[in-house]
PDB file of C-alpha atoms and ligand atoms in Angstrom:
ATOM      1  CA  MET A 869      23.116  -6.614  -2.148  1.00 64.00           C
ATOM      2  CA  ILE A 870      23.277 -10.367  -1.601  1.00 84.00           C
ATOM      3  CA  ASN A 871      23.009 -12.928  -4.382  1.00 93.00           C
ATOM      4  CA  PHE A 872      19.537 -14.290  -5.093  1.00 96.00           C
ATOM      5  CA  GLU A 873      17.763 -16.652  -7.466  1.00 97.00           C
ATOM      6  CA  TYR A 874      15.362 -15.285 -10.055  1.00 98.00           C
ATOM      7  CA  THR A 875      12.236 -16.927 -11.481  1.00 98.00           C
ATOM      8  CA  ARG A 876       9.805 -15.471 -14.007  1.00 98.00           C
ATOM      9  CA  VAL A 877       6.224 -16.788 -13.928  1.00 98.00           C
ATOM     10  CA  SER A 878       3.280 -16.201 -16.270  1.00 97.00           C
ATOM     11  CA  SER A 879       0.195 -17.134 -14.235  1.00 97.00           C
ATOM     12  CA  ALA A 880      -1.106 -16.460 -10.744  1.00 96.00           C
ATOM     13  CA  LYS A 881      -1.232 -20.200 -10.134  1.00 96.00           C
ATOM     14  CA  ALA A 882       2.443 -20.589 -11.044  1.00 97.00           C
ATOM     15  CA  ALA A 883       3.343 -17.589  -8.886  1.00 98.00           C
ATOM     16  CA  VAL A 884       1.580 -19.048  -5.855  1.00 97.00           C
ATOM     17  CA  SER A 885       2.998 -22.553  -6.335  1.00 97.00           C
ATOM     18  CA  THR A 886       6.539 -21.224  -6.854  1.00 97.00           C
ATOM     19  CA  LYS A 887       6.226 -19.182  -3.675  1.00 96.00           C
ATOM     20  CA  ALA A 888       5.024 -22.264  -1.790  1.00 95.00           C
ATOM     21  CA  LYS A 889       8.117 -24.178  -2.909  1.00 95.00           C
ATOM     22  CA  HIS A 890      10.551 -21.463  -1.857  1.00 94.00           C
ATOM     23  CA  ALA A 891       9.868 -20.146   1.618  1.00 89.00           C
ATOM     24  CA  ALA A 892      12.492 -17.377   1.495  1.00 95.00           C
ATOM     25  CA  SER A 893      11.164 -15.861  -1.726  1.00 98.00           C
ATOM     26  CA  GLN A 894       9.329 -12.663  -2.559  1.00 98.00           C
ATOM     27  CA  PHE A 895       7.198 -11.509  -5.470  1.00 98.00           C
ATOM     28  CA  ILE A 896       8.587  -8.605  -7.456  1.00 98.00           C
ATOM     29  CA  ALA A 897       6.759  -6.342  -9.917  1.00 98.00           C
ATOM     30  CA  GLY A 898       7.979  -2.728 -10.251  1.00 98.00           C
ATOM     31  CA  GLY A 899      10.484  -3.234  -7.446  1.00 97.00           C
ATOM     32  CA  THR A 900      10.491   0.444  -6.500  1.00 97.00           C
ATOM     33  CA  ASN A 901      10.535  -0.366  -2.788  1.00 97.00           C
ATOM     34  CA  LEU A 902      11.795  -3.951  -2.687  1.00 98.00           C
ATOM     35  CA  VAL A 903      15.041  -3.254  -4.560  1.00 97.00           C
ATOM     36  CA  ASP A 904      15.873  -0.440  -2.133  1.00 97.00           C
ATOM     37  CA  LEU A 905      15.189  -2.752   0.796  1.00 98.00           C
ATOM     38  CA  MET A 906      17.494  -5.380  -0.698  1.00 97.00           C
ATOM     39  CA  LYS A 907      20.257  -2.888  -1.461  1.00 96.00           C
ATOM     40  CA  LYS A 908      20.222  -1.640   2.114  1.00 96.00           C
ATOM     41  CA  GLY A 909      20.161  -5.146   3.586  1.00 96.00           C
ATOM     42  CA  VAL A 910      16.779  -4.649   5.216  1.00 98.00           C
ATOM     43  CA  THR A 911      15.448  -7.728   3.477  1.00 97.00           C
ATOM     44  CA  ALA A 912      17.340 -10.557   1.805  1.00 97.00           C
ATOM     45  CA  PRO A 913      15.075 -12.914  -0.168  1.00 97.00           C
ATOM     46  CA  GLN A 914      16.817 -15.985  -1.543  1.00 97.00           C
ATOM     47  CA  ARG A 915      14.602 -15.873  -4.636  1.00 98.00           C
ATOM     48  CA  LEU A 916      12.649 -13.199  -6.468  1.00 98.00           C
ATOM     49  CA  ILE A 917       9.546 -14.342  -8.325  1.00 98.00           C
ATOM     50  CA  ASP A 918       8.960 -11.894 -11.176  1.00 98.00           C
ATOM     51  CA  ILE A 919       5.197 -11.529 -11.719  1.00 98.00           C
ATOM     52  CA  ASN A 920       5.305  -8.882 -14.449  1.00 98.00           C
ATOM     53  CA  ALA A 921       4.111 -11.334 -17.131  1.00 98.00           C
ATOM     54  CA  LEU A 922       0.873 -12.113 -15.270  1.00 98.00           C
ATOM     55  CA  PRO A 923      -2.341 -10.922 -16.987  1.00 98.00           C
ATOM     56  CA  LEU A 924      -3.169  -8.417 -14.250  1.00 98.00           C
ATOM     57  CA  LYS A 925      -2.901  -5.145 -16.180  1.00 98.00           C
ATOM     58  CA  ASP A 926      -6.542  -4.370 -16.967  1.00 98.00           C
ATOM     59  CA  ILE A 927      -8.863  -1.697 -15.610  1.00 98.00           C
ATOM     60  CA  SER A 928     -12.543  -2.533 -16.029  1.00 97.00           C
ATOM     61  CA  ASN A 929     -15.831  -1.070 -14.887  1.00 96.00           C
ATOM     62  CA  ASP A 930     -19.335  -2.475 -14.512  1.00 96.00           C
ATOM     63  CA  ALA A 931     -22.455  -1.731 -12.474  1.00 96.00           C
ATOM     64  CA  LYS A 932     -20.765  -3.031  -9.337  1.00 98.00           C
ATOM     65  CA  GLY A 933     -17.710  -0.827  -9.606  1.00 98.00           C
ATOM     66  CA  LEU A 934     -14.161  -0.530 -10.861  1.00 98.00           C
ATOM     67  CA  THR A 935     -11.554  -3.296 -10.882  1.00 98.00           C
ATOM     68  CA  ILE A 936      -7.864  -2.431 -11.215  1.00 98.00           C
ATOM     69  CA  GLY A 937      -5.399  -5.228 -11.901  1.00 98.00           C
ATOM     70  CA  ALA A 938      -2.533  -5.604  -9.471  1.00 98.00           C
ATOM     71  CA  LEU A 939       0.051  -4.885 -12.176  1.00 98.00           C
ATOM     72  CA  VAL A 940      -1.499  -1.662 -13.459  1.00 98.00           C
ATOM     73  CA  PRO A 941       1.182   1.014 -13.049  1.00 98.00           C
ATOM     74  CA  ASN A 942       0.229   3.874 -10.744  1.00 98.00           C
ATOM     75  CA  SER A 943       0.643   6.400 -13.575  1.00 98.00           C
ATOM     76  CA  VAL A 944      -1.680   4.399 -15.866  1.00 98.00           C
ATOM     77  CA  ALA A 945      -4.355   4.151 -13.166  1.00 98.00           C
ATOM     78  CA  ALA A 946      -4.066   7.873 -12.415  1.00 98.00           C
ATOM     79  CA  GLU A 947      -4.654   8.792 -16.072  1.00 98.00           C
ATOM     80  CA  ASN A 948      -7.298   6.191 -16.919  1.00 98.00           C
ATOM     81  CA  ASN A 949     -10.595   7.783 -17.991  1.00 98.00           C
ATOM     82  CA  LEU A 950     -12.690   5.465 -15.822  1.00 97.00           C
ATOM     83  CA  VAL A 951     -10.642   6.447 -12.796  1.00 98.00           C
ATOM     84  CA  THR A 952     -10.549  10.184 -13.456  1.00 98.00           C
ATOM     85  CA  GLU A 953     -14.292  10.366 -14.262  1.00 97.00           C
ATOM     86  CA  LYS A 954     -15.768   7.992 -11.698  1.00 96.00           C
ATOM     87  CA  TYR A 955     -13.158   7.915  -8.928  1.00 98.00           C
ATOM     88  CA  PRO A 956     -11.246  11.218  -9.113  1.00 98.00           C
ATOM     89  CA  LEU A 957     -10.250  10.849  -5.459  1.00 98.00           C
ATOM     90  CA  LEU A 958      -8.095   7.875  -6.409  1.00 98.00           C
ATOM     91  CA  ALA A 959      -6.488   9.774  -9.300  1.00 98.00           C
ATOM     92  CA  MET A 960      -5.653  12.687  -6.995  1.00 98.00           C
ATOM     93  CA  ALA A 961      -4.088  10.405  -4.401  1.00 98.00           C
ATOM     94  CA  LEU A 962      -2.062   8.532  -7.007  1.00 98.00           C
ATOM     95  CA  ASN A 963      -0.711  11.763  -8.463  1.00 97.00           C
ATOM     96  CA  ALA A 964       0.247  12.957  -4.976  1.00 97.00           C
ATOM     97  CA  GLY A 965       2.552   9.968  -4.517  1.00 96.00           C
ATOM     98  CA  ALA A 966       6.251   9.773  -5.347  1.00 93.00           C
ATOM     99  CA  SER A 967       7.659  11.110  -8.639  1.00 94.00           C
ATOM    100  CA  ALA A 968       6.478  10.613 -12.224  1.00 95.00           C
ATOM    101  CA  GLN A 969       9.282   8.102 -12.819  1.00 96.00           C
ATOM    102  CA  LEU A 970       8.331   6.066  -9.757  1.00 97.00           C
ATOM    103  CA  ARG A 971       4.638   6.169 -10.649  1.00 97.00           C
ATOM    104  CA  ASN A 972       5.536   4.699 -14.044  1.00 98.00           C
ATOM    105  CA  MET A 973       7.198   1.710 -12.375  1.00 98.00           C
ATOM    106  CA  ALA A 974       5.127   1.233  -9.224  1.00 98.00           C
ATOM    107  CA  THR A 975       2.122  -1.073  -9.474  1.00 98.00           C
ATOM    108  CA  THR A 976      -1.223  -1.173  -7.725  1.00 98.00           C
ATOM    109  CA  GLY A 977      -0.298  -4.321  -5.809  1.00 98.00           C
ATOM    110  CA  GLY A 978       3.174  -3.079  -4.984  1.00 98.00           C
ATOM    111  CA  ASN A 979       1.835   0.224  -3.709  1.00 98.00           C
ATOM    112  CA  ILE A 980      -0.347  -1.664  -1.235  1.00 98.00           C
ATOM    113  CA  MET A 981       2.596  -3.844  -0.183  1.00 98.00           C
ATOM    114  CA  GLN A 982       5.159  -1.053   0.204  1.00 98.00           C
ATOM    115  CA  ARG A 983       6.798  -0.839   3.576  1.00 98.00           C
ATOM    116  CA  THR A 984       7.144   2.012   6.025  1.00 98.00           C
ATOM    117  CA  ARG A 985       9.675   4.760   5.349  1.00 97.00           C
ATOM    118  CA  CYS A 986      10.703   4.974   9.016  1.00 98.00           C
ATOM    119  CA  PRO A 987      14.432   5.846   8.706  1.00 98.00           C
ATOM    120  CA  TYR A 988      15.397   3.455  11.511  1.00 98.00           C
ATOM    121  CA  PHE A 989      13.799   0.582   9.615  1.00 98.00           C
ATOM    122  CA  TYR A 990      16.161   1.291   6.691  1.00 98.00           C
ATOM    123  CA  ASP A 991      19.280   1.730   8.869  1.00 98.00           C
ATOM    124  CA  ILE A 992      20.465  -1.756   9.752  1.00 98.00           C
ATOM    125  CA  THR A 993      22.794  -0.369  12.450  1.00 98.00           C
ATOM    126  CA  MET A 994      19.743   0.765  14.451  1.00 98.00           C
ATOM    127  CA  PRO A 995      17.299  -1.288  16.526  1.00 98.00           C
ATOM    128  CA  CYS A 996      13.961  -1.863  14.824  1.00 98.00           C
ATOM    129  CA  ASN A 997      11.263  -4.301  15.919  1.00 98.00           C
ATOM    130  CA  LYS A 998       9.757  -4.295  12.444  1.00 98.00           C
ATOM    131  CA  ARG A 999      13.013  -5.308  10.746  1.00 98.00           C
ATOM    132  CA  GLN A1000      14.213  -7.538  13.565  1.00 98.00           C
ATOM    133  CA  PRO A1001      11.604  -8.484  16.174  1.00 98.00           C
ATOM    134  CA  GLN A1002      12.579  -7.865  19.807  1.00 98.00           C
ATOM    135  CA  SER A1003      15.527  -5.616  18.876  1.00 98.00           C
ATOM    136  CA  GLY A1004      13.874  -2.396  20.070  1.00 98.00           C
ATOM    137  CA  CYS A1005      12.595   0.727  18.371  1.00 98.00           C
ATOM    138  CA  GLY A1006      15.035   3.429  17.353  1.00 98.00           C
ATOM    139  CA  ALA A1007      12.263   5.872  16.556  1.00 98.00           C
ATOM    140  CA  MET A1008      10.621   5.778  19.969  1.00 97.00           C
ATOM    141  CA  GLU A1009      13.222   8.093  21.518  1.00 95.00           C
ATOM    142  CA  GLY A1010      14.602   9.335  18.215  1.00 96.00           C
ATOM    143  CA  TYR A1011      13.525  11.501  15.308  1.00 95.00           C
ATOM    144  CA  ASN A1012       9.842  10.749  14.988  1.00 96.00           C
ATOM    145  CA  ARG A1013       7.925  13.799  13.775  1.00 95.00           C
ATOM    146  CA  MET A1014       6.591  11.731  10.839  1.00 96.00           C
ATOM    147  CA  HIS A1015       5.495   8.799  12.955  1.00 98.00           C
ATOM    148  CA  ALA A1016       2.138   7.570  14.187  1.00 98.00           C
ATOM    149  CA  ILE A1017      -0.352   9.557  16.212  1.00 97.00           C
ATOM    150  CA  PHE A1018      -3.055   6.861  16.080  1.00 98.00           C
ATOM    151  CA  GLY A1019      -2.939   3.112  16.708  1.00 98.00           C
ATOM    152  CA  ALA A1020       0.758   2.868  17.643  1.00 98.00           C
ATOM    153  CA  SER A1021       2.135   0.346  20.123  1.00 98.00           C
ATOM    154  CA  GLU A1022       5.083   0.185  22.514  1.00 98.00           C
ATOM    155  CA  LYS A1023       6.867  -1.872  19.865  1.00 98.00           C
ATOM    156  CA  CYS A1024       6.438   0.351  16.819  1.00 98.00           C
ATOM    157  CA  ILE A1025       5.226   3.826  15.889  1.00 98.00           C
ATOM    158  CA  ALA A1026       5.748   3.560  12.133  1.00 98.00           C
ATOM    159  CA  VAL A1027       3.198   4.745   9.575  1.00 98.00           C
ATOM    160  CA  HIS A1028       2.109   3.316   6.240  1.00 98.00           C
ATOM    161  CA  PRO A1029       3.500   5.601   3.529  1.00 98.00           C
ATOM    162  CA  SER A1030       1.001   5.144   0.679  1.00 98.00           C
ATOM    163  CA  ASP A1031      -1.257   7.891  -0.679  1.00 98.00           C
ATOM    164  CA  MET A1032      -3.179   5.532  -2.955  1.00 98.00           C
ATOM    165  CA  CYS A1033      -4.157   3.323  -0.026  1.00 98.00           C
ATOM    166  CA  VAL A1034      -5.726   6.240   1.841  1.00 98.00           C
ATOM    167  CA  ALA A1035      -8.067   6.894  -1.082  1.00 98.00           C
ATOM    168  CA  LEU A1036      -8.843   3.183  -1.425  1.00 98.00           C
ATOM    169  CA  ALA A1037      -9.743   3.014   2.263  1.00 98.00           C
ATOM    170  CA  ALA A1038     -12.088   5.995   1.900  1.00 98.00           C
ATOM    171  CA  LEU A1039     -13.652   4.412  -1.192  1.00 98.00           C
ATOM    172  CA  ASN A1040     -14.342   1.152   0.670  1.00 97.00           C
ATOM    173  CA  ALA A1041     -12.189  -0.874  -1.709  1.00 98.00           C
ATOM    174  CA  THR A1042     -11.585  -4.609  -1.553  1.00 98.00           C
ATOM    175  CA  VAL A1043      -8.298  -6.404  -2.204  1.00 98.00           C
ATOM    176  CA  HIS A1044      -8.557  -9.547  -4.355  1.00 98.00           C
ATOM    177  CA  VAL A1045      -6.070 -12.236  -3.396  1.00 98.00           C
ATOM    178  CA  SER A1046      -5.003 -15.583  -4.835  1.00 97.00           C
ATOM    179  CA  GLY A1047      -3.422 -18.265  -2.676  1.00 96.00           C
ATOM    180  CA  ALA A1048      -2.900 -21.983  -2.274  1.00 92.00           C
ATOM    181  CA  LYS A1049      -6.453 -22.304  -0.896  1.00 93.00           C
ATOM    182  CA  GLY A1050      -8.001 -20.360  -3.803  1.00 95.00           C
ATOM    183  CA  GLU A1051      -9.291 -16.835  -4.248  1.00 97.00           C
ATOM    184  CA  LYS A1052     -10.491 -14.490  -1.539  1.00 97.00           C
ATOM    185  CA  LYS A1053     -11.373 -10.852  -0.975  1.00 98.00           C
ATOM    186  CA  ILE A1054     -10.182  -8.693   1.903  1.00 98.00           C
ATOM    187  CA  SER A1055     -11.868  -5.440   2.837  1.00 98.00           C
ATOM    188  CA  PHE A1056      -9.316  -2.651   2.469  1.00 97.00           C
ATOM    189  CA  VAL A1057      -9.698  -1.472   6.051  1.00 95.00           C
ATOM    190  CA  ASP A1058      -8.862  -5.000   7.216  1.00 97.00           C
ATOM    191  CA  PHE A1059      -5.902  -5.489   4.894  1.00 98.00           C
ATOM    192  CA  HIS A1060      -3.198  -3.579   6.774  1.00 98.00           C
ATOM    193  CA  ARG A1061      -2.543  -4.185  10.467  1.00 98.00           C
ATOM    194  CA  LEU A1062      -1.784  -2.078  13.491  1.00 98.00           C
ATOM    195  CA  PRO A1063       1.662  -2.901  14.948  1.00 98.00           C
ATOM    196  CA  GLY A1064       0.656  -4.334  18.341  1.00 98.00           C
ATOM    197  CA  ASP A1065       3.234  -6.907  19.465  1.00 98.00           C
ATOM    198  CA  THR A1066       3.993  -8.014  15.914  1.00 98.00           C
ATOM    199  CA  PRO A1067       5.130  -4.917  13.992  1.00 98.00           C
ATOM    200  CA  GLN A1068       7.053  -7.125  11.556  1.00 98.00           C
ATOM    201  CA  LEU A1069       3.654  -7.937  10.005  1.00 98.00           C
ATOM    202  CA  ASP A1070       2.383  -5.087   7.833  1.00 98.00           C
ATOM    203  CA  ASN A1071      -0.819  -6.746   6.673  1.00 98.00           C
ATOM    204  CA  ASN A1072      -3.097  -9.765   6.953  1.00 98.00           C
ATOM    205  CA  LEU A1073      -1.956 -11.583   3.820  1.00 97.00           C
ATOM    206  CA  GLN A1074      -1.126 -15.205   4.545  1.00 95.00           C
ATOM    207  CA  THR A1075       2.225 -16.638   3.474  1.00 93.00           C
ATOM    208  CA  GLY A1076       2.310 -17.183  -0.278  1.00 93.00           C
ATOM    209  CA  GLU A1077      -0.786 -15.148  -1.119  1.00 97.00           C
ATOM    210  CA  LEU A1078      -0.683 -12.828  -4.122  1.00 98.00           C
ATOM    211  CA  ILE A1079      -2.681  -9.643  -4.686  1.00 98.00           C
ATOM    212  CA  THR A1080      -4.413  -9.903  -8.075  1.00 98.00           C
ATOM    213  CA  ALA A1081      -6.654  -6.814  -8.137  1.00 98.00           C
ATOM    214  CA  VAL A1082      -8.360  -4.044  -6.228  1.00 98.00           C
ATOM    215  CA  HIS A1083     -12.090  -3.434  -6.535  1.00 98.00           C
ATOM    216  CA  ILE A1084     -13.806  -0.146  -5.746  1.00 98.00           C
ATOM    217  CA  PRO A1085     -17.579  -0.458  -5.348  1.00 98.00           C
ATOM    218  CA  SER A1086     -19.744   2.015  -7.229  1.00 98.00           C
ATOM    219  CA  ASN A1087     -20.890   4.831  -4.964  1.00 97.00           C
ATOM    220  CA  ARG A1088     -22.927   8.024  -4.804  1.00 97.00           C
ATOM    221  CA  PHE A1089     -20.052  10.335  -3.922  1.00 98.00           C
ATOM    222  CA  ASN A1090     -20.083  13.437  -6.128  1.00 97.00           C
ATOM    223  CA  LYS A1091     -17.456  15.544  -4.327  1.00 98.00           C
ATOM    224  CA  SER A1092     -14.021  14.401  -3.310  1.00 98.00           C
ATOM    225  CA  TYR A1093     -10.568  15.698  -2.484  1.00 98.00           C
ATOM    226  CA  TYR A1094      -7.175  14.358  -1.448  1.00 98.00           C
ATOM    227  CA  LEU A1095      -5.169  16.813   0.655  1.00 98.00           C
ATOM    228  CA  LYS A1096      -1.550  15.987   1.423  1.00 97.00           C
ATOM    229  CA  VAL A1097       0.568  18.042   3.811  1.00 97.00           C
ATOM    230  CA  ARG A1098       4.296  17.444   3.374  1.00 96.00           C
ATOM    231  CA  ASP A1099       7.666  19.101   3.786  1.00 94.00           C
ATOM    232  CA  ARG A1100       8.233  19.565   0.041  1.00 91.00           C
ATOM    233  CA  LEU A1101       5.718  20.241  -2.712  1.00 85.00           C
ATOM    234  CA  SER A1102       6.560  16.996  -4.489  1.00 83.00           C
ATOM    235  CA  TYR A1103       8.289  13.689  -3.936  1.00 88.00           C
ATOM    236  CA  ALA A1104       7.800  13.636  -0.177  1.00 93.00           C
ATOM    237  CA  PHE A1105       5.809  11.384   2.093  1.00 95.00           C
ATOM    238  CA  ALA A1106       2.856  12.817   3.963  1.00 96.00           C
ATOM    239  CA  LEU A1107       3.147  14.434   7.350  1.00 97.00           C
ATOM    240  CA  VAL A1108      -0.591  13.961   7.249  1.00 98.00           C
ATOM    241  CA  SER A1109      -3.061  13.476   4.441  1.00 98.00           C
ATOM    242  CA  VAL A1110      -6.794  13.135   4.151  1.00 98.00           C
ATOM    243  CA  ALA A1111      -9.048  11.562   1.539  1.00 98.00           C
ATOM    244  CA  VAL A1112     -12.597  12.894   1.608  1.00 98.00           C
ATOM    245  CA  ALA A1113     -15.516  11.565  -0.424  1.00 98.00           C
ATOM    246  CA  LEU A1114     -18.903  13.226  -0.064  1.00 98.00           C
ATOM    247  CA  GLU A1115     -22.388  12.732  -1.420  1.00 98.00           C
ATOM    248  CA  VAL A1116     -23.793  16.244  -1.625  1.00 98.00           C
ATOM    249  CA  SER A1117     -27.349  17.057  -2.641  1.00 98.00           C
ATOM    250  CA  ASP A1118     -28.867  20.568  -2.620  1.00 97.00           C
ATOM    251  CA  GLY A1119     -25.944  21.791  -0.553  1.00 97.00           C
ATOM    252  CA  VAL A1120     -26.451  19.090   2.087  1.00 97.00           C
ATOM    253  CA  ILE A1121     -23.958  16.313   2.836  1.00 97.00           C
ATOM    254  CA  LYS A1122     -25.977  13.087   2.609  1.00 96.00           C
ATOM    255  CA  SER A1123     -23.047  10.746   3.251  1.00 96.00           C
ATOM    256  CA  ALA A1124     -19.304  10.993   3.781  1.00 97.00           C
ATOM    257  CA  SER A1125     -16.292   8.732   3.853  1.00 97.00           C
ATOM    258  CA  ILE A1126     -12.985  10.009   5.207  1.00 98.00           C
ATOM    259  CA  ALA A1127      -9.586   8.390   5.687  1.00 98.00           C
ATOM    260  CA  MET A1128      -6.257   9.805   6.860  1.00 98.00           C
ATOM    261  CA  GLY A1129      -2.716   8.945   5.815  1.00 98.00           C
ATOM    262  CA  GLY A1130       0.682   9.419   7.431  1.00 98.00           C
ATOM    263  CA  VAL A1131      -0.815   9.034  10.901  1.00 98.00           C
ATOM    264  CA  ALA A1132      -0.936   5.284  11.571  1.00 98.00           C
ATOM    265  CA  HIS A1133       0.425   1.871  10.615  1.00 98.00           C
ATOM    266  CA  LYS A1134      -2.505   1.615   8.200  1.00 98.00           C
ATOM    267  CA  PRO A1135      -4.815   4.040   6.392  1.00 98.00           C
ATOM    268  CA  TRP A1136      -6.903   5.492   9.197  1.00 98.00           C
ATOM    269  CA  ARG A1137     -10.623   5.485   8.487  1.00 97.00           C
ATOM    270  CA  LEU A1138     -12.640   8.026  10.426  1.00 96.00           C
ATOM    271  CA  THR A1139     -15.755   5.915  10.659  1.00 90.00           C
ATOM    272  CA  VAL A1140     -17.519   8.188  13.136  1.00 86.00           C
ATOM    273  CA  VAL A1141     -17.974  10.840  10.463  1.00 77.00           C
ATOM    274  CA  SER A1142     -19.225   8.396   7.813  1.00 60.00           C
TER     275      SER A1142
HETATM  276 FE1  SF4 B2205      11.213   0.030  13.503  1.00 69.38          FE
HETATM  277 FE2  SF4 B2205       8.660   0.699  13.830  1.00 69.38          FE
HETATM  278 FE3  SF4 B2205      10.442   1.611  15.525  1.00 69.38          FE
HETATM  279 FE4  SF4 B2205      10.496   2.499  13.020  1.00 69.38          FE
HETATM  280  S1  SF4 B2205       8.867   2.834  14.514  1.00 69.38           S
HETATM  281  S2  SF4 B2205      12.239   1.855  14.274  1.00 69.38           S
HETATM  282  S3  SF4 B2205       9.767   0.692  11.902  1.00 69.38           S
HETATM  283  S4  SF4 B2205       9.908  -0.547  15.227  1.00 69.38           S
END
């Protein structure tokens, strides 16, 4: 791992302004993905901006829906009564991800920002357009049984690895963001990108923007399930997963929202069935 500077901040404003001053910096919270990327030389920020002291650890609910702070650990969100009672699909997806130890460290914001687990992305001896634009794609002719079947490009066939994000896409969540130009909200389905010609970009965050929360609108879904198919029963990324939320009345499906994971560069919403 290379040497880097370290700064601890205590407000979103300070986080954003510190990021603006240091172009080659990255925010760090749980670090469950970023530290691995740094150890392997995939990424080499000159400065880490530690955001763990920011007041973004609350889960709240009102008539409009549920808001989860960006620093809420995945394990806390999965066990929160508001989540398990009102949005059990999210709890199921969270518990399907990683190991208990990782869920204790990983945060809501970090889960959204985690990078692909394409093995060629992590092997700096291999070509990878996502790690190094225009270098090629090792997976295209390589070992790619866990790669994209929807929305891929000639430059990249990687998939987004999150389980949580698949549930959030099905639940029509919104990502709350703070940046130099103020606050904004991004619809979850518009947050992550398809690879196209710029696979190095995972999402539509602008430089220096910070995720502060995720909001799930209240809904009428009364049946839901997260199904994850994987090579091992635990601690494995999805070959394919599906998050299903249904509004069922008198045995009839009145409305449905379905998203798939492990199949594309972003959670894949099946809007035709909604
Ligand atoms: Fe890199 Fe994407 Fe190809 Fe994997 S699929 S090697 S992440 S360009």
